[in-house]
Each structure stands twice: as C-alpha cells, then as structure tokens.
Coordinates of C-alpha atoms and ligand atoms in Angstrom, one line a residue:
X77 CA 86.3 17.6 -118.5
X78 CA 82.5 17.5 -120.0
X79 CA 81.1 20.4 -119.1
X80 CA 77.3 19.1 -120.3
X81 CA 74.8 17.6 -117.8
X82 CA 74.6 13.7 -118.3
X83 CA 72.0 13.0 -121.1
X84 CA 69.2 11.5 -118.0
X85 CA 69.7 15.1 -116.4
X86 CA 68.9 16.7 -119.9
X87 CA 66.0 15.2 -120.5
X88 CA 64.7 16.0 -116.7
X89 CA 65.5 19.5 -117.3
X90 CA 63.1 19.3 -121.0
X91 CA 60.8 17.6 -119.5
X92 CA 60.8 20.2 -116.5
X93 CA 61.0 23.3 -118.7
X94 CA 58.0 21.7 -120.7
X95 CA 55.8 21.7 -116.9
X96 CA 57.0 25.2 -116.3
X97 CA 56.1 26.9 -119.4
X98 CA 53.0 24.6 -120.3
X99 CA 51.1 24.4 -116.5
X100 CA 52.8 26.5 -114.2
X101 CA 53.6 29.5 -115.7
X102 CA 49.8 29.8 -117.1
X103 CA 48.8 29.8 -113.4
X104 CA 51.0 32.9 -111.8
X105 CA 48.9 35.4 -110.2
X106 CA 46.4 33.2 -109.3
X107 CA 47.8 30.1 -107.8
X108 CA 48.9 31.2 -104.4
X109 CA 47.0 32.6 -101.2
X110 CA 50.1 34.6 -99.9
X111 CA 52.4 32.0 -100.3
X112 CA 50.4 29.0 -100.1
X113 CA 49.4 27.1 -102.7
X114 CA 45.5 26.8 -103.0
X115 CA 44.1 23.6 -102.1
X116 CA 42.7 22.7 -105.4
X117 CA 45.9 23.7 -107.3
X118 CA 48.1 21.7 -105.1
X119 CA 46.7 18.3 -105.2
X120 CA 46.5 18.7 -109.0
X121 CA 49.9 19.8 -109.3
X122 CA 50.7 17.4 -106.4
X123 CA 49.1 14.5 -108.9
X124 CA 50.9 16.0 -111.8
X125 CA 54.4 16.5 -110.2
X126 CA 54.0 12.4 -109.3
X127 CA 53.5 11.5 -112.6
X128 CA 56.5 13.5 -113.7
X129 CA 58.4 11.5 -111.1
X130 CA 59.2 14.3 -108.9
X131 CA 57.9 12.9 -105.8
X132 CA 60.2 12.5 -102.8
X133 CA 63.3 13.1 -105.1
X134 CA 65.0 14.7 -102.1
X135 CA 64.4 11.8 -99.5
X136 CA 67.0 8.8 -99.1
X137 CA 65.0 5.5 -100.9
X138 CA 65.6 3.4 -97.7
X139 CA 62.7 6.2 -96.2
X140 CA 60.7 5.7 -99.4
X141 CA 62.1 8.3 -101.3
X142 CA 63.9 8.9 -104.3
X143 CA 67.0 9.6 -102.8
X144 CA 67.8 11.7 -106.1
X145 CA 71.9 12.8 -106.0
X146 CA 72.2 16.6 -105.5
X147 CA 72.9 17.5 -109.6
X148 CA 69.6 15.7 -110.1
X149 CA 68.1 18.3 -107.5
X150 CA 69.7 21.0 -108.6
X151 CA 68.3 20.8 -112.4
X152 CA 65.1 20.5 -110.5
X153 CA 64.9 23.2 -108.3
X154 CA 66.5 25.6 -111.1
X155 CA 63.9 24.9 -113.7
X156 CA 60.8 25.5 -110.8
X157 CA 62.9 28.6 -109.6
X158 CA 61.7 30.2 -113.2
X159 CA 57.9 30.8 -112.2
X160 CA 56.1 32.3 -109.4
X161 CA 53.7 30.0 -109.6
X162 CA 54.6 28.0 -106.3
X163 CA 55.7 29.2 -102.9
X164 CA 59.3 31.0 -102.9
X165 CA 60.7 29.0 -100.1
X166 CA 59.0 25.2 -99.4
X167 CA 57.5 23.7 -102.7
X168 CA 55.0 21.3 -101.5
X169 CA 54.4 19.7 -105.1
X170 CA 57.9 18.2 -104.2
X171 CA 56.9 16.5 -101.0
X172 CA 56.6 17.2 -97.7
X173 CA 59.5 19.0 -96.0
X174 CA 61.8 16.6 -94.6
X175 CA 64.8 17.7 -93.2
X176 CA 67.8 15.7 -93.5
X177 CA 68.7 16.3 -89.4
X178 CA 65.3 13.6 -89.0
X179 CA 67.6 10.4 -90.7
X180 CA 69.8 10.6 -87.1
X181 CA 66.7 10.1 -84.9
X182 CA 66.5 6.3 -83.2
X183 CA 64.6 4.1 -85.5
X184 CA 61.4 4.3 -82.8
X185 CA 61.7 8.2 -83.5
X186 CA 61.9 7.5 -86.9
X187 CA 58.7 5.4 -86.5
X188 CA 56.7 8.3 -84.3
X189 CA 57.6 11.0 -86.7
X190 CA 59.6 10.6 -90.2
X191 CA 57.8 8.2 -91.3
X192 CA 53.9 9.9 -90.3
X193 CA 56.0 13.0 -92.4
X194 CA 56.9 11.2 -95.5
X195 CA 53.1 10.0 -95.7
X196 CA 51.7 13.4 -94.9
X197 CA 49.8 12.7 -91.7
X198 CA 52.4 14.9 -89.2
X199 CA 54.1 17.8 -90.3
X200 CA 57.0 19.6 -88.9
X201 CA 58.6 23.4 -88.6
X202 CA 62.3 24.2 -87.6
X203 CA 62.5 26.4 -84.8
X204 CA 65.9 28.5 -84.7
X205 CA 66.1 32.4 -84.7
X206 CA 65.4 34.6 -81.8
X207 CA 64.6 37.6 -81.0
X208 CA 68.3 38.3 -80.2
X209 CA 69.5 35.1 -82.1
X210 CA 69.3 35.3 -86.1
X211 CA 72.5 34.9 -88.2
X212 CA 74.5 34.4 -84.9
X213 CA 72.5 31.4 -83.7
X214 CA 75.2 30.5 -81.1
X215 CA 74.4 33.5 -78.9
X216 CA 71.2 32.1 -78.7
X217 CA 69.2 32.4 -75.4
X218 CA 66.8 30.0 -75.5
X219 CA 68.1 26.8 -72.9
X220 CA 67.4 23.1 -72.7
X221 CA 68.7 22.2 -69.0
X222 CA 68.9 18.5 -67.7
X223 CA 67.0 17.6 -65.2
X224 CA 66.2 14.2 -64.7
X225 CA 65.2 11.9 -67.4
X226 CA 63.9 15.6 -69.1
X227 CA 65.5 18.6 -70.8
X228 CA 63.4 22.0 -69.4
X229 CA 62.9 24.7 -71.9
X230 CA 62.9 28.3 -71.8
X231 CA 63.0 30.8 -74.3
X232 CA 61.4 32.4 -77.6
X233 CA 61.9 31.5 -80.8
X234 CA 61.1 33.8 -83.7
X235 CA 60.0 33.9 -87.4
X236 CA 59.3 30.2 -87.6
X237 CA 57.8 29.6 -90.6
X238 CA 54.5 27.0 -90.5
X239 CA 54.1 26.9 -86.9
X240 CA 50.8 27.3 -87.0
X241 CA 50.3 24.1 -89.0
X242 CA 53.0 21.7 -87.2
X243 CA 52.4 19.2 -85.4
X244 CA 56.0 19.1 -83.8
X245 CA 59.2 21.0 -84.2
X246 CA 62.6 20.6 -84.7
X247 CA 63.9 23.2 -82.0
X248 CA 67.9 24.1 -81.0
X249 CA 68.3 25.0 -77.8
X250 CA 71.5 25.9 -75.6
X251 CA 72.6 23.2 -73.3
X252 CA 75.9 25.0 -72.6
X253 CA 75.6 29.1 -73.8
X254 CA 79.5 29.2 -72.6
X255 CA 80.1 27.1 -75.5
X256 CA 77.4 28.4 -78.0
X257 CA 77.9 27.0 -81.9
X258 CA 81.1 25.2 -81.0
X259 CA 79.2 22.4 -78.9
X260 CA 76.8 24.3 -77.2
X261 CA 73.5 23.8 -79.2
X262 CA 71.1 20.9 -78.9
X263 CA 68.6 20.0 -81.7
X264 CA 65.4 18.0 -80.3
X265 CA 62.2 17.0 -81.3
X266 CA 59.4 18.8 -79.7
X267 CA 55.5 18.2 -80.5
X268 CA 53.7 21.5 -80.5
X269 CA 50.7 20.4 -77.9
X270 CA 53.6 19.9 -75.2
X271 CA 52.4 21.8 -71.9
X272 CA 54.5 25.4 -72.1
X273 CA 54.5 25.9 -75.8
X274 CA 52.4 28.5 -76.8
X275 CA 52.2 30.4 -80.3
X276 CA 52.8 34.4 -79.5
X277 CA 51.4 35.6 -82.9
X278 CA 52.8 35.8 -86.3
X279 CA 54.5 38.8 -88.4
X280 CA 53.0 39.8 -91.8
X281 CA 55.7 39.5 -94.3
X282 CA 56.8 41.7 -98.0
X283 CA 56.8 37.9 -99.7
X284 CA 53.3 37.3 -98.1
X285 CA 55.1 34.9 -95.5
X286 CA 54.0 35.2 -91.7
X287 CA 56.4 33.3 -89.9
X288 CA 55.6 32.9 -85.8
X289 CA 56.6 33.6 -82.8
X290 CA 57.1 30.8 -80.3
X291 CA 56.9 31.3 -76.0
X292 CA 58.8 28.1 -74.4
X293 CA 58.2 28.3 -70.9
X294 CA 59.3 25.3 -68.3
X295 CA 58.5 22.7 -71.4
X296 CA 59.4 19.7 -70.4
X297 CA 61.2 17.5 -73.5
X298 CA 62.1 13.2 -72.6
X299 CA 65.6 13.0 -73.0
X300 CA 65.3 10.3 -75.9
X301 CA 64.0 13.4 -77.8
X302 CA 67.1 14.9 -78.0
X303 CA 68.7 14.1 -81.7
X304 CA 72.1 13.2 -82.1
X305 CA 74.7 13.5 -79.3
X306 CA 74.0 16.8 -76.6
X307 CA 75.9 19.7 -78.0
X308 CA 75.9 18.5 -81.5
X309 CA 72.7 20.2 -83.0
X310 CA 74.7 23.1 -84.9
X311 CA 76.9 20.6 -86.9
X312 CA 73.7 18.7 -87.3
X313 CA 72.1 21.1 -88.6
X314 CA 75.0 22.7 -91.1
X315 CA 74.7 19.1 -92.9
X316 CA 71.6 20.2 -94.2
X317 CA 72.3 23.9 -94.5
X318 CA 74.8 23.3 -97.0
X319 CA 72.2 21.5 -98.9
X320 CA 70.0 24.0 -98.5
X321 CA 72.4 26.7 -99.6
X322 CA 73.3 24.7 -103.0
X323 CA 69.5 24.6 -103.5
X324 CA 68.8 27.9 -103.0
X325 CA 71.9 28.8 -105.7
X326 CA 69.6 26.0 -108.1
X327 CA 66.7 28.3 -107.7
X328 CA 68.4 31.8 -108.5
X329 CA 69.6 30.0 -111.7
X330 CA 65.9 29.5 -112.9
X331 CA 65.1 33.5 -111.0
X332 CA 67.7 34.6 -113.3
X333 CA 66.8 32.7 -116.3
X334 CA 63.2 33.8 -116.1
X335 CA 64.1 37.7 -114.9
X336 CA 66.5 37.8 -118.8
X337 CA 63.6 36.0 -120.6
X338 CA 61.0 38.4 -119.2
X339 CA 63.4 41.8 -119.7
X340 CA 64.9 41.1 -123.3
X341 CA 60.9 40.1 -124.4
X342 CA 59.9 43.3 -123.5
X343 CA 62.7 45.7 -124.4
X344 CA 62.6 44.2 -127.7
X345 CA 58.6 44.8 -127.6
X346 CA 59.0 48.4 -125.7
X347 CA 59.1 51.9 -128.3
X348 CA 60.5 54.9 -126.6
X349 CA 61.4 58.1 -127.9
X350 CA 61.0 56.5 -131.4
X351 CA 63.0 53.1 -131.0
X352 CA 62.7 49.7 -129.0
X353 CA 64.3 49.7 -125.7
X354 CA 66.4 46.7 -126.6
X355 CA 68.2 49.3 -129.1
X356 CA 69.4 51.3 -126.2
X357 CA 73.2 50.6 -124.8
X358 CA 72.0 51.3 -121.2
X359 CA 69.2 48.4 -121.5
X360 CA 71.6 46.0 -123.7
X361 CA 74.6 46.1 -120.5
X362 CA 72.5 45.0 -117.5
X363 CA 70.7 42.3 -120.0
X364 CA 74.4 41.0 -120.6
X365 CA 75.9 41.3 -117.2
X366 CA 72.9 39.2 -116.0
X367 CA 73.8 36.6 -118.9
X368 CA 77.0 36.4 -118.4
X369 CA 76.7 35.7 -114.5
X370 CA 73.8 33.1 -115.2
X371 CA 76.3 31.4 -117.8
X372 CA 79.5 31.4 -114.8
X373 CA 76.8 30.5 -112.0
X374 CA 75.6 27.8 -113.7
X375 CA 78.8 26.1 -113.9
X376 CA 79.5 26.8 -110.1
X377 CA 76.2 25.2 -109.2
X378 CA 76.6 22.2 -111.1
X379 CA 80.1 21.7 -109.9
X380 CA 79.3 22.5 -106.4
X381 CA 76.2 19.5 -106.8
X382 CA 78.1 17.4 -108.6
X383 CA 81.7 17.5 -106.1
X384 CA 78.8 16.5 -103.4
X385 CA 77.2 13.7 -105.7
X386 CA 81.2 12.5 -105.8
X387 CA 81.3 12.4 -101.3
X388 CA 83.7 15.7 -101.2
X389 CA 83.3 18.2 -99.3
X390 CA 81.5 21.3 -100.5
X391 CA 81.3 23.3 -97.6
X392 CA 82.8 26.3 -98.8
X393 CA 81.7 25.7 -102.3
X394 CA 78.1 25.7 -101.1
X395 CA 78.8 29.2 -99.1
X396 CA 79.8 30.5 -102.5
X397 CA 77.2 29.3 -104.3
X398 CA 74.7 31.1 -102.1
X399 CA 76.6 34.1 -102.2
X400 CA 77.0 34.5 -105.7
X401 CA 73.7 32.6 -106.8
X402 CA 71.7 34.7 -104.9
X403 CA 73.2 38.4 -105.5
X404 CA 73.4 37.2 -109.2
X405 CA 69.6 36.7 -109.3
X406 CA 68.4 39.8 -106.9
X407 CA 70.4 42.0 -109.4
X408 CA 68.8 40.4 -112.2
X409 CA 65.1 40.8 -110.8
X410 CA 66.2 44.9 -110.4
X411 CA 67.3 45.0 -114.1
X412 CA 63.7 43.1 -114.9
X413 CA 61.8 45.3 -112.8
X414 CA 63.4 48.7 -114.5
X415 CA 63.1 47.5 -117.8
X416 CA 59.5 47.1 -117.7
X417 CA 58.8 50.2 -116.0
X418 CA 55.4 51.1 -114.3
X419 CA 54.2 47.8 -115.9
X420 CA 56.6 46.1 -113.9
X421 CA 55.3 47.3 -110.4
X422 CA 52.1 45.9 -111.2
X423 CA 50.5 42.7 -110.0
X424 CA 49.6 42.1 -113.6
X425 CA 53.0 40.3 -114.2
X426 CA 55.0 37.8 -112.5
X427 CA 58.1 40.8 -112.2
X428 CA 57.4 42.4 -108.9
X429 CA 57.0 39.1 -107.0
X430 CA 59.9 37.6 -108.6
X431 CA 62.0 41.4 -107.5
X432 CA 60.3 40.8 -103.6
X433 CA 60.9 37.3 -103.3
X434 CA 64.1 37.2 -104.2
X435 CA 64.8 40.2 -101.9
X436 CA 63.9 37.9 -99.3
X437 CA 66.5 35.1 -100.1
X438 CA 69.1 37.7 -99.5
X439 CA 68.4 37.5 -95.7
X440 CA 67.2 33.6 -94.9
X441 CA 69.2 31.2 -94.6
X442 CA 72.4 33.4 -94.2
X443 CA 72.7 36.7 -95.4
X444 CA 75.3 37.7 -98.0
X445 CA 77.2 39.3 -95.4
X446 CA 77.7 36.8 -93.1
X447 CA 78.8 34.3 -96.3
X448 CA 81.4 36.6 -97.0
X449 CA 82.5 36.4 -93.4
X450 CA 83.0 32.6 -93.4
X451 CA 84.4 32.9 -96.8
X452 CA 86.9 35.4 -95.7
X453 CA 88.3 32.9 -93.1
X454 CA 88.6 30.3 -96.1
X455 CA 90.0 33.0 -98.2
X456 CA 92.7 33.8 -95.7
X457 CA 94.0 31.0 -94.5
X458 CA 94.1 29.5 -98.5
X459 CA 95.8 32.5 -99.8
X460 CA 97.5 34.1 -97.4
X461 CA 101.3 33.1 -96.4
Ligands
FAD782 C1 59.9 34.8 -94.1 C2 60.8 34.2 -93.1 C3 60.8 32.9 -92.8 C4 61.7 32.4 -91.8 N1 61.6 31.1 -91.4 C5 62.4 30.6 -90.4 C6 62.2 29.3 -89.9 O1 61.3 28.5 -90.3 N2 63.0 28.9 -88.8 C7 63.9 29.7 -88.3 O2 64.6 29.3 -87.4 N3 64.1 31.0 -88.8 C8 63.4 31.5 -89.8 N4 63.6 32.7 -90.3 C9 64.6 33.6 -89.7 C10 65.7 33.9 -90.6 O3 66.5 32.8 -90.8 C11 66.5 35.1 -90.0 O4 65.7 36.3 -90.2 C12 67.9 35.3 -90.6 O5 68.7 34.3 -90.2 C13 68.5 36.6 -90.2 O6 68.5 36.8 -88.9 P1 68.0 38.2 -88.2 O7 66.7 38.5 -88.9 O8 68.0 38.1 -86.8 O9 69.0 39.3 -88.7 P2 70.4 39.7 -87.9 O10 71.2 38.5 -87.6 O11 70.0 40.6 -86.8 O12 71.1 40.5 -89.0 C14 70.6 41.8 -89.4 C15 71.4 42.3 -90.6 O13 72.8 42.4 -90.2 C16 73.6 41.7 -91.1 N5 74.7 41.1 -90.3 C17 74.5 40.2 -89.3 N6 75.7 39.8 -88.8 C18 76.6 40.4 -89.5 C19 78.1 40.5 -89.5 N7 78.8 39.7 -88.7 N8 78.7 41.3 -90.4 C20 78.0 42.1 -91.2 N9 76.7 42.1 -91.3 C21 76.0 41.3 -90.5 C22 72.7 40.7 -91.8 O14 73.1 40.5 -93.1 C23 71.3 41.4 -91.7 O15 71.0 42.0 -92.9 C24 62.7 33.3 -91.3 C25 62.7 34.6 -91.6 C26 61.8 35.1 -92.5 C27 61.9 36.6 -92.9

C-alpha cells in the first residue's frame, strides 16, 4: 500500500498551496460581496485559475472539460477549502456549476442547455427542499402530473440557492408521492421564464447566502424535459450527491488545515498571565485532537476518491466522509475561534467566517444526523449477526 499521493497530484497540491497563500489568501475580507465573488476579482482569478489549469477539471472531456478523476479533485478542492477568499459553497473560479445529472439529458437537451452552461451563456440552480421537504426529500409535496404530451407542476420549492440568476432549473418533483424516494421523484429541466414560475423572495442567510423561494403554480413542463426515466430523479440525483459529499470532506481538509495553522500561530504569539498560550495544556489538547483527526481524515478522503477513481462503489464511504470531514472541521473552527479570543470574533481575520461557514456545511447537503442514520443501516446489517 503507498500511502503518498501520485507525484502529478503532489505537484497540483504545491502548485495550489502556492495560489492560496500567494493570491488568495492576501485577498480575504475583501474579495466577496456576501458570498459572491466581486466582478473584477473573479475574472482575474477566473484568468489566473485557467492558466493554473484548473478550468473545467470537474467536467467529462467529451463536454469540453477536464474530466479530472475524483483524487485529482479532491487535492483541489482541499487546498481552496484553506482560505475564505471565495464563496463557501460554489467556486466559480472552477467553472460554471454543472451538475453531473445534465450528461443523461438527450443529446438535443444537451445542445439547448449543457453546452450554453459549459460556455457561460445559461446558467442553472437545483431546485429541491420544501417548505415541508428538506432532509426527507421523498415526502416532498411538490407534483409533476401527466397530462398530455406535458408534466403540470405545483408546489414551492425553498432555499434554492441562485435562483435569481438562473436561466433554468433542475427541479424534482413527485410523479407518484405513494412511492416518494423509492421511485417516486422526477428530475426535469425547467427554464425560469416558463408561465407559473414565479420567485417568492429570498431568506437572508448567517454565511451571507440568500437562497429563494420558488411558487410553481399549473407550470406546464414538455415531457422531453423530463431527465432520465419518470421516477428515477432521486437515484439520479444521489450519483452526484456522493460526489458532492466526497467534495465537501476535500474542503474541511483545507478548513481544518487552515483553522490549526491560524490557532497554533497565534497561541504561540499570545502572552497571558505571564506565558504564551501555546504553553498552556488546555490550548495544546484541542490543537492536537484537531491534528490528529486532519491526519486520519485525510487518509479517508483520499481513499474514499481514489476507490471511486478505481469504478467501486463508495456510497457509504462518501456518507462517512461527510460525516466525519465535516464534524472534524466545525470542531476545529471552535477551537480556532477560542484561541484567538475577542480577536477572533472580529471581521478583522478570516476566523469567524471560516467558524460560520463551516457551521453551515453541517446542515446542506445532509446533516450529520441524517448520515448517521443511513450509516446505521450499513452498520447493522455489516456487523450485526
Ligand atoms: C444557504 C443554503 C443554500 C441552500 N441551497 C439549496 C439549493 O440550491 N437547492 C436545494 O434544493 N436546497 C438548498 N438548500 C436546502 C438545504 O439542502 C436544506 O436546508 C437541508 O437539506 C436541510 O433541510 P431542512 O432545512 O428542511 O431541515 P430539516 O430536514 O427540517 O431538518 C431539521 C433538523 O433536524 C435534523 N433531522 C432531520 N431529520 C432527522 C432524523 N431523521 N433524525 C435526526 N435528526 C434529523 C437535521 O439534522 C436538522 O438539523 C440550501 C440551504 C441553505 C441554508
């Protein structure tokens, strides 16, 4: 077993610690507008992340992509994860966000929409949670019902981040509530100036976020928008959720990182009561327990990436990841934030956004609670006699 990244993936991670500390890090606090990058600021680090070759590294190369394997990714997204520099959730110096659930539309689809996405001139949100429907999407109440050579649409979708700025989303919907997630949950492809959608106003967010609310009323959707088999959107969509769940482990790696580099600088720095904090037993533990669960959390992250890169299936690996990634990194960004005191509330330094984002990761994209509870099932049946 060689438990070192592959020499290429070294000298991406250099080359990516180099960006971080030289350009991005120089620009936290003053880089975003809430959580958007600044239009200046992005097309310069848009220009400089091209010339690093970051570009499109998550997107297949038959759509003009990289098609980067996921270990590649993962040393990416862990080495941006270090600076508050960029948006905590979509990083558009990366690309635009394409989701993976796009590659099953028909190839005319493809034409209408991924492709205008990969060249930046239509952009998409996902439209999932409800009102009533977050973690539990299969008791969702929004309905897609056949009628004709259409789908009609009721419902509300809620905290749907970028709304405002799609040009289409990619909406589930029930076509059969009796079944919910097990075959009852239809992804399709919606453009936002359809008759019947209309945006209900946004909520004002702790990360700076303001995801929207969405009204559905009577839309009408063709039935050639409807992507993949009917029924099949929830297994469509946990392709890419495990993805996204390995990514967001990748990015509490660099969280983590960043949260020990920030905390053992300034204890060392920090005199009270006649010696440095870093002297101090209470200050030395949490500084270790966050190293040691970096060190074990790397190894699950690039093992996770790396069993994926290999075609096996990481489903329960990437729930783990997530779990443990995530938890890891919101305990270290507490241990950051009490090391450094009142200093450490202030805007001044990159700790208190690094402490609220990463409170944030603990509820998208499934919550620690309900990872355990798929994880239990796995645990059960794989232990239990
Ligand atoms: C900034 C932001 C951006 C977002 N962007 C999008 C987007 O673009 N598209 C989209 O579709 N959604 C988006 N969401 C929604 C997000 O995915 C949901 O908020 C998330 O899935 C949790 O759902 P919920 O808020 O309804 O919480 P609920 O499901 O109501 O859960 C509430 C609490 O109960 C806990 N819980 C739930 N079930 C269980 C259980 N079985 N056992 C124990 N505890 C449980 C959870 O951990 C949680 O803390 C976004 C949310 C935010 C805040």
């Amino acid at each position: 077993m060689d438990f070192d990244l592959p020499e290429e993936m070294r000298l991406l991670q250099n080359t990516l610690r180099r960006f971080v500390d030289g350009e991005l890090i120089p620009l936290e606090g003053r880089s975003l507008d809430g959580q958007k990058l600044k239009p200046e600021i992005e097309s310069h680090l848009v220009a400089r992340a091209r010339e690093l070759g970051l570009w499109l590294i998550d997107l297949p190369e038959e759509y003009g992509g990289q098609g980067l394997g996921l270990l590649a990714r993962a040393v990416v997204w862990s080495e941006l994860g270090r600076t508050t520099a960029l948006p905590t959730r979509h990083v558009p110096i990366l690309g635009p966000d394409i989701r993976p659930v796009m590659y099953f539309l028909s190839d005319e689809m493809k034409e209408r929409y991924l492709y205008p996405t990969v060249r930046g001139e239509r952009r998409s949100c996902f439209a999932q949670t409800e009102p009533d429907a977050g973690s539990d999407p299969g008791s969702m109440r929004t309905t897609a019902v056949r009628d004709g050579a259409d789908y009609v649409v009721n419902g509300v979708k809620r905290f749907i981040t970028g709304a405002d700025e799609a040009d289409y989303m990619l909406l589930m919907a029930a076509t059969d509530r009796s079944k919910g997630s097990r075959g009852g949950i239809s992804c399709f492809i919606l453009d936002m100036d359809t008759p019947g959608v209309r945006l209900a106003g946004f909520h004002e967010t702790m990360t700076g976020e303001h995801p929207w609310e969405i009204v559905l009323d009577n839309v009408r959707i063709p039935a050639t928008h409807l992507i993949g088999e009917e029924g099949g959107g929830f297994a469509l969509g946990q392709k890419w959720l495990g993805i996204g769940r390995v990514k967001q482990g990748a990015r509490a790696l660099g969280v983590t990182r960043r949260c020990l580099e920030l905390a053992a600088t300034y204890a060392r720095q920090r005199v009270t009561f006649g010696r440095p904090l870093a002297e101090r037993q209470s200050v030395q533990w949490p500084l270790v327990d966050s190293y040691v669960a970096l060190e074990a959390a790397e190894l699950l992250v690039y093992r996770t990436a790396l069993k994926f890169d290999r075609g096996l299936d990481v489903r329960h690996d990437a729930f783990t990841v997530k779990l443990y990634c995530t938890e890891m990194a919101w305990r270290a960004a507490e241990m950051c934030l009490q090391v450094h005191g009142g200093i450490g509330l202030t805007t001044d330094l990159p700790v208190e956004r690094l402490w609220r984002d990463q409170r944030s990761h603990l509820i998208t994209e499934g919550a620690p609670e309900i990872m355990r509870m798929v994880l239990a099932r796995h645990v059960l049946n794989q232990f239990g006699s």
